[in-house]
mmCIF file with all atom_site columns, C-alpha atoms in Angstrom:
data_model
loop_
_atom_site.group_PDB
_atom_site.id
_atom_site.type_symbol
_atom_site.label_atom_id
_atom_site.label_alt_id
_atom_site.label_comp_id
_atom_site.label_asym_id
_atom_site.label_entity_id
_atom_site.label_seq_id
_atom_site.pdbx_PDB_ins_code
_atom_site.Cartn_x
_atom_site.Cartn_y
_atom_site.Cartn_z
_atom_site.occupancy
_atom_site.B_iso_or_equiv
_atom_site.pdbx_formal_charge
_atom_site.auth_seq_id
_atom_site.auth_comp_id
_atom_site.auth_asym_id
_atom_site.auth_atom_id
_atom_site.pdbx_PDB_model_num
ATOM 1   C CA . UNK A 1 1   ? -75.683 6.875   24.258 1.00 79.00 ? 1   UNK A CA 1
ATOM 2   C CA . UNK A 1 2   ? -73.327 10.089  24.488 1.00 80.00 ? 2   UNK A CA 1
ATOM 3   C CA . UNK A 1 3   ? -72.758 8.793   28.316 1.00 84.00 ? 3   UNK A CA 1
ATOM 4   C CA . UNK A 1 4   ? -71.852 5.687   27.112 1.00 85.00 ? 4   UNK A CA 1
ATOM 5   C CA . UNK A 1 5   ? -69.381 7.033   24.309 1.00 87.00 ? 5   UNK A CA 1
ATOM 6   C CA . UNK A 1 6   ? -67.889 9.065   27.226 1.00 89.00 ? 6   UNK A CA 1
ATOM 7   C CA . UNK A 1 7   ? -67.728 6.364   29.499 1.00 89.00 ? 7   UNK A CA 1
ATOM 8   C CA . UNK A 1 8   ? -66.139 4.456   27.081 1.00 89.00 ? 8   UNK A CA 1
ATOM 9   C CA . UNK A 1 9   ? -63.750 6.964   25.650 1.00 90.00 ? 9   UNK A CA 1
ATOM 10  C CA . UNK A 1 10  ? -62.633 7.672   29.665 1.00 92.00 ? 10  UNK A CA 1
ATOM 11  C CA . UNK A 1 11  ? -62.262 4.031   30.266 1.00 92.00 ? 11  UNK A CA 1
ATOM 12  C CA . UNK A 1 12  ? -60.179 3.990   26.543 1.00 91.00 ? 12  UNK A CA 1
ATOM 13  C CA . UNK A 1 13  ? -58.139 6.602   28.169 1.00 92.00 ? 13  UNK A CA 1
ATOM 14  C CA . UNK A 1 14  ? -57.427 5.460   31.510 1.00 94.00 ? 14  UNK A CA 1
ATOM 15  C CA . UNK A 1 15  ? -56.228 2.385   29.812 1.00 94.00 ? 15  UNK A CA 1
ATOM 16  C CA . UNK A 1 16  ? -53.724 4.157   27.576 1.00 93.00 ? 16  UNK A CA 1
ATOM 17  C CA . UNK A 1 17  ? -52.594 5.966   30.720 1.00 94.00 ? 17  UNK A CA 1
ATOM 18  C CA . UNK A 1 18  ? -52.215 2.351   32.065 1.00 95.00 ? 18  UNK A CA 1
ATOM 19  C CA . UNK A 1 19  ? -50.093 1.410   29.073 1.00 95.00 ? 19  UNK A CA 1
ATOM 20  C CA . UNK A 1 20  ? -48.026 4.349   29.112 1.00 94.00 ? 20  UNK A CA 1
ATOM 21  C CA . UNK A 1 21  ? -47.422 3.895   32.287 1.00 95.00 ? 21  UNK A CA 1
ATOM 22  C CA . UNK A 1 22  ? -46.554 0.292   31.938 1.00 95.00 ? 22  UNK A CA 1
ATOM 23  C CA . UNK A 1 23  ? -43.843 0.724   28.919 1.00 96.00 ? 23  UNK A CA 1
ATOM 24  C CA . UNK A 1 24  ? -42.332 3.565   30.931 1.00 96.00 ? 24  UNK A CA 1
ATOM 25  C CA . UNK A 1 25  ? -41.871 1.130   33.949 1.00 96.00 ? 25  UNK A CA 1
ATOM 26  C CA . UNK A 1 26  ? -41.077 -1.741  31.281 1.00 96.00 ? 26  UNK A CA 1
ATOM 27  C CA . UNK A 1 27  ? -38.647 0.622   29.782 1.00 96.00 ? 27  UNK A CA 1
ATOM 28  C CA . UNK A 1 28  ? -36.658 1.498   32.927 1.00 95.00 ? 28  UNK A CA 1
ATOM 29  C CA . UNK A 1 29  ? -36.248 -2.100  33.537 1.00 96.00 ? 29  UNK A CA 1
ATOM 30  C CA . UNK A 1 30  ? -35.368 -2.969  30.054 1.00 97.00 ? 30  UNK A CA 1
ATOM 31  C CA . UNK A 1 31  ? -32.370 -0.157  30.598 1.00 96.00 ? 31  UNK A CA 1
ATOM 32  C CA . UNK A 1 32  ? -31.422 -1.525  34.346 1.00 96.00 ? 32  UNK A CA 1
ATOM 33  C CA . UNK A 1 33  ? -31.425 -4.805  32.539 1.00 97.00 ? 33  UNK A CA 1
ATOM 34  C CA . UNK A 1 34  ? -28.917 -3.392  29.718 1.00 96.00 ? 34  UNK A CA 1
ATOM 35  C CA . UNK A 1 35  ? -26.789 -1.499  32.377 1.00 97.00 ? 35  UNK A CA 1
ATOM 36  C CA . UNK A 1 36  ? -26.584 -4.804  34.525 1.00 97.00 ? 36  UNK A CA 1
ATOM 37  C CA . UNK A 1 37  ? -25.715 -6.512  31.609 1.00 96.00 ? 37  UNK A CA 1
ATOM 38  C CA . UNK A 1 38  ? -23.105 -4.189  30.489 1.00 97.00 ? 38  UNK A CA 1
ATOM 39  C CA . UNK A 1 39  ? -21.399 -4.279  33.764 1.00 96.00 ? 39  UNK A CA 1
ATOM 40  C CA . UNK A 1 40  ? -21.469 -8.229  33.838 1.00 96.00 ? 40  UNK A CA 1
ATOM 41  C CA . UNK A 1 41  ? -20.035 -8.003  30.129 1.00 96.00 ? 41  UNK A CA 1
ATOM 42  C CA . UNK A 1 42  ? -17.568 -5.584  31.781 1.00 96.00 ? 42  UNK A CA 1
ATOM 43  C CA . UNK A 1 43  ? -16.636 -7.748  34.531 1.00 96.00 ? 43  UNK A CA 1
ATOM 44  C CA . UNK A 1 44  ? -16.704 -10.867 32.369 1.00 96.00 ? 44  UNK A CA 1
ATOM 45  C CA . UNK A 1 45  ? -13.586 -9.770  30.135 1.00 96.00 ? 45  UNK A CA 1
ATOM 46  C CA . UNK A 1 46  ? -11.650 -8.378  32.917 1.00 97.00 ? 46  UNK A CA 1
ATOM 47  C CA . UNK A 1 47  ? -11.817 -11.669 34.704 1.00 97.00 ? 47  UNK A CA 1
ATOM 48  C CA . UNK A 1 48  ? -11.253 -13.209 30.957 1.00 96.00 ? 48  UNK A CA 1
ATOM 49  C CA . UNK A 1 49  ? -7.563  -10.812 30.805 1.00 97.00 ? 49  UNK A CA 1
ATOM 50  C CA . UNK A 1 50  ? -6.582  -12.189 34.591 1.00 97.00 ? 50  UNK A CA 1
ATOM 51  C CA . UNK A 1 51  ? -7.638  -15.772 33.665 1.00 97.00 ? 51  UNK A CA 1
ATOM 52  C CA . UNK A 1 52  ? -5.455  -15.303 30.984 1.00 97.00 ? 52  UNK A CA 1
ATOM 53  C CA . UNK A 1 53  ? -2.374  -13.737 32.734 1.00 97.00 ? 53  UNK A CA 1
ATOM 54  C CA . UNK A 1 54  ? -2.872  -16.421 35.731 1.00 97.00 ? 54  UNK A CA 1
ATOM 55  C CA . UNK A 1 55  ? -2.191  -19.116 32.865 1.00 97.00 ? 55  UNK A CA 1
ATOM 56  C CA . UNK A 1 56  ? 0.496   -17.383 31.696 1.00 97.00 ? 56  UNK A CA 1
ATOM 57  C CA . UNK A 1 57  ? 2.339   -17.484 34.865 1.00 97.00 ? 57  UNK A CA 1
ATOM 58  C CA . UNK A 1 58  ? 1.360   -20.831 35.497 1.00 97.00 ? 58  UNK A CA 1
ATOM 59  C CA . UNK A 1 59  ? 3.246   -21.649 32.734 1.00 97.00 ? 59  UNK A CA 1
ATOM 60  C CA . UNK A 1 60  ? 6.737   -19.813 33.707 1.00 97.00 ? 60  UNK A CA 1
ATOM 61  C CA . UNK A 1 61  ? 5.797   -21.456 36.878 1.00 97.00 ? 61  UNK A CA 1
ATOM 62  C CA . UNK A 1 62  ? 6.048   -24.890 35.260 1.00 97.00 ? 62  UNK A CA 1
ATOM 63  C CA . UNK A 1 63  ? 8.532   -24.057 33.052 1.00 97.00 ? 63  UNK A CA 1
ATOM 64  C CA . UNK A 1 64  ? 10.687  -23.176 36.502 1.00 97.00 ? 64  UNK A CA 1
ATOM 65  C CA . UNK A 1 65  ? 9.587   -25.815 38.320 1.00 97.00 ? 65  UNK A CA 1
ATOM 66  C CA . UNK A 1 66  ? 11.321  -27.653 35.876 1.00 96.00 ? 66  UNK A CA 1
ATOM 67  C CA . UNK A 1 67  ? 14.528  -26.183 35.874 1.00 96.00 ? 67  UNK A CA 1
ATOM 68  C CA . UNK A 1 68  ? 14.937  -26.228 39.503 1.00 96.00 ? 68  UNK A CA 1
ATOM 69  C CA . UNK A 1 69  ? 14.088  -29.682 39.429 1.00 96.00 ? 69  UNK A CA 1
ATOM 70  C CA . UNK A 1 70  ? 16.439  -30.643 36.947 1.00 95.00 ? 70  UNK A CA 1
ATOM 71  C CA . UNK A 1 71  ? 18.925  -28.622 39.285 1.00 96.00 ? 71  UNK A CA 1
ATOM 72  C CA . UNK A 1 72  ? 18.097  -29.768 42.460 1.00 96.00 ? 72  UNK A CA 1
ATOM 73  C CA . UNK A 1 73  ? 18.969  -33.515 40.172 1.00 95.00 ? 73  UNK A CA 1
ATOM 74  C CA . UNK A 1 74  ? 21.930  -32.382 39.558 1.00 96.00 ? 74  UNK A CA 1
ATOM 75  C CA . UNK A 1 75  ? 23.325  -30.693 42.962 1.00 96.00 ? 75  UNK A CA 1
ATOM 76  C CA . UNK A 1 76  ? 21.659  -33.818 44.822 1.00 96.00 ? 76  UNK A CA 1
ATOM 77  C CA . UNK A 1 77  ? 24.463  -35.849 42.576 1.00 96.00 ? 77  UNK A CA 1
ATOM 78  C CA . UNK A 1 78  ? 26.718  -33.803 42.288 1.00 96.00 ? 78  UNK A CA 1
ATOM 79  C CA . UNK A 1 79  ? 26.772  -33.730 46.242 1.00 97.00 ? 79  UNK A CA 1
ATOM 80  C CA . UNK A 1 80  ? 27.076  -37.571 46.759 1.00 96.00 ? 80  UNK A CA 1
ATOM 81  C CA . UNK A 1 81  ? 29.807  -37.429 44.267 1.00 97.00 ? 81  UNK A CA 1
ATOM 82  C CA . UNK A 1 82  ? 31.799  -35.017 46.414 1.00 97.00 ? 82  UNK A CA 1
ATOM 83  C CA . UNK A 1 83  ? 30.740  -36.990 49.520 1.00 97.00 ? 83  UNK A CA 1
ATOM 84  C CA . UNK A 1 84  ? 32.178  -39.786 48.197 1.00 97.00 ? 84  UNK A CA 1
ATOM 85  C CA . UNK A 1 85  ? 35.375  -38.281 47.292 1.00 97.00 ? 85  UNK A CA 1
ATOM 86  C CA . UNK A 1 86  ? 35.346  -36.795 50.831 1.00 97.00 ? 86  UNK A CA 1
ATOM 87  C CA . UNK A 1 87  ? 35.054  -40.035 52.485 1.00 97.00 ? 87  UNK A CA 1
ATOM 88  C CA . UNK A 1 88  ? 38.160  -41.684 50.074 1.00 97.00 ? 88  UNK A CA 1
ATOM 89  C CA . UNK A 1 89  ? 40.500  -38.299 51.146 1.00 97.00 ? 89  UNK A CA 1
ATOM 90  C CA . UNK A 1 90  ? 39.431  -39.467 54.678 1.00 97.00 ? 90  UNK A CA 1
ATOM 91  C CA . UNK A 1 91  ? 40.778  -42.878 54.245 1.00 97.00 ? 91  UNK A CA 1
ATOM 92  C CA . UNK A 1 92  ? 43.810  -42.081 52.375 1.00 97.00 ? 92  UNK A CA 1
ATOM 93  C CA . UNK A 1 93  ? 44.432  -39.829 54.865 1.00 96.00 ? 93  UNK A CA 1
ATOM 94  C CA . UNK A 1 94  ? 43.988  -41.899 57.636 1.00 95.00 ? 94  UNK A CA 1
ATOM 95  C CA . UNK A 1 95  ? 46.212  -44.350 55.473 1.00 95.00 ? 95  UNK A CA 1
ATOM 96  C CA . UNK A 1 96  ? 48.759  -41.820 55.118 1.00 95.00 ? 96  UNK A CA 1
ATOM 97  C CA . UNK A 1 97  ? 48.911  -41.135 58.749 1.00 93.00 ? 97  UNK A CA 1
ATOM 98  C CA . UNK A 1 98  ? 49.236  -44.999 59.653 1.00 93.00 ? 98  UNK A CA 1
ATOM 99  C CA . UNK A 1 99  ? 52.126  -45.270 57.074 1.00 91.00 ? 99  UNK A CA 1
ATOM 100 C CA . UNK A 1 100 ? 53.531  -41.794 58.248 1.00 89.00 ? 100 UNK A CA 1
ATOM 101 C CA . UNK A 1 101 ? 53.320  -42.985 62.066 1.00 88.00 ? 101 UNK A CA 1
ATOM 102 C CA . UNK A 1 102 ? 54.937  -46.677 60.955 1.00 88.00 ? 102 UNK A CA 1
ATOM 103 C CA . UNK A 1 103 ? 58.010  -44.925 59.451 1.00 85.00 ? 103 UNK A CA 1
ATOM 104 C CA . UNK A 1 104 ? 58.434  -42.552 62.316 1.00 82.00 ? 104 UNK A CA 1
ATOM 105 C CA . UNK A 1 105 ? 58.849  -45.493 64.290 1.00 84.00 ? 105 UNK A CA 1
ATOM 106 C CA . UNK A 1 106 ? 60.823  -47.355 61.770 1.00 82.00 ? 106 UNK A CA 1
ATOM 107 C CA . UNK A 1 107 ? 63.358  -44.239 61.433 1.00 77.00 ? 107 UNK A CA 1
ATOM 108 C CA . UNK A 1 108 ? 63.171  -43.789 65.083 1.00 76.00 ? 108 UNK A CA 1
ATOM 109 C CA . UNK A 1 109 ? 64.426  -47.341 65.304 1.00 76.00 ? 109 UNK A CA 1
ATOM 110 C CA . UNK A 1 110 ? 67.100  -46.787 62.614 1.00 72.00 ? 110 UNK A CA 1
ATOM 111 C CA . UNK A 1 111 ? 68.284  -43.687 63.765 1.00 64.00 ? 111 UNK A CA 1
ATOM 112 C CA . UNK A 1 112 ? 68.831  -45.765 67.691 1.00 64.00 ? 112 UNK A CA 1
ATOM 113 C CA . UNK A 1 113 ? 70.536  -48.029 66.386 1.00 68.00 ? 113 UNK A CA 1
ATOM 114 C CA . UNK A 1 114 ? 72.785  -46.120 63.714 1.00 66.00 ? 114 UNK A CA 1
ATOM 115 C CA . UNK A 1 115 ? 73.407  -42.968 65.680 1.00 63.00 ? 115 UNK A CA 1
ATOM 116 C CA . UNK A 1 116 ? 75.427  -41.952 68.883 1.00 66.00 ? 116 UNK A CA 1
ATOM 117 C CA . UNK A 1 117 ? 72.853  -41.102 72.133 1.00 68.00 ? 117 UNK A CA 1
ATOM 118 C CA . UNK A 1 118 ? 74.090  -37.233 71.823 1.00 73.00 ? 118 UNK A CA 1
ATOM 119 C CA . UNK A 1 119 ? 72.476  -36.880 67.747 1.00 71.00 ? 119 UNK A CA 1
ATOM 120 C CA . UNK A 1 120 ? 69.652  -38.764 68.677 1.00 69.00 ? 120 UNK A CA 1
ATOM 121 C CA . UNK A 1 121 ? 68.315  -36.280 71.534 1.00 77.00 ? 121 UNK A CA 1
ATOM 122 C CA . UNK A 1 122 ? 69.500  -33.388 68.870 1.00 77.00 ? 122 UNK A CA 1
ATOM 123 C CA . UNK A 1 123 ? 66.987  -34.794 66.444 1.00 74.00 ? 123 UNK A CA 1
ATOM 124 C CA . UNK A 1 124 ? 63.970  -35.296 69.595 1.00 75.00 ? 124 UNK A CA 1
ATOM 125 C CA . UNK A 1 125 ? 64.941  -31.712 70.873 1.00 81.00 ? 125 UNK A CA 1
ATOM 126 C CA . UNK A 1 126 ? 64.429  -30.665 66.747 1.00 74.00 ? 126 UNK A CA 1
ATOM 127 C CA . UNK A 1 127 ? 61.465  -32.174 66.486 1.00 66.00 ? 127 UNK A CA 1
#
């Protein structure tokens, strides 16, 4: 019987060894589990503060996008405007010229006919 009380108390006390054994091991986990978790947590609001500041910008990126748009409205108008005031100078120019070269030969012919030979090769030679 006292063999059997030993045996028994040395199997008892290979199984606490066991146990002990088993929450140390358990334990260590349990804390790499804890530290993993801390560095996820970690990680988790840094990418929560960039998330945040990407949005931010993404708005003064809209906000921008906006105003250049509304610019690039206005230049692409105002451009056609002054295309189309470039185009009427043309003309009137051209106009101008037209008229300018008519009277030239208008005065040329008055100025024949009106002056002597000798003023009208003083006015060529001026010219």
């Amino acid at each position: 019987m006292l063999d059997d009380v030993r045996l028994l108390a040395n199997g008892l006390l290979q199984l606490g060894q066991s146990l002990r054994e088993f929450v140390h091991k358990t334990k260590s986990q349990i804390n790499d589990i804890f530290q993993k978790l801390n560095i996820f947590d970690r990680s988790f609001y840094q990418l929560s503060v960039v998330t945040s500041e990407i949005k931010e910008e993404e708005e003064k990126l809209k906000e921008t996008t906006t105003f250049l748009k509304a610019n690039n409205e206005e230049i692409k108008n105002l451009s056609l405007e002054i295309n189309t005031k470039i185009n009427n100078i043309l003309q009137e120019r051209s106009q101008l010229h037209s008229k300018v070269g008519g009277l030239e030969e208008k005065l040329k012919g008055l100025s024949q006919s009106m002056m002597p030979l000798e003023q009208i090769q003083e006015i060529t030679a001026l010219k």
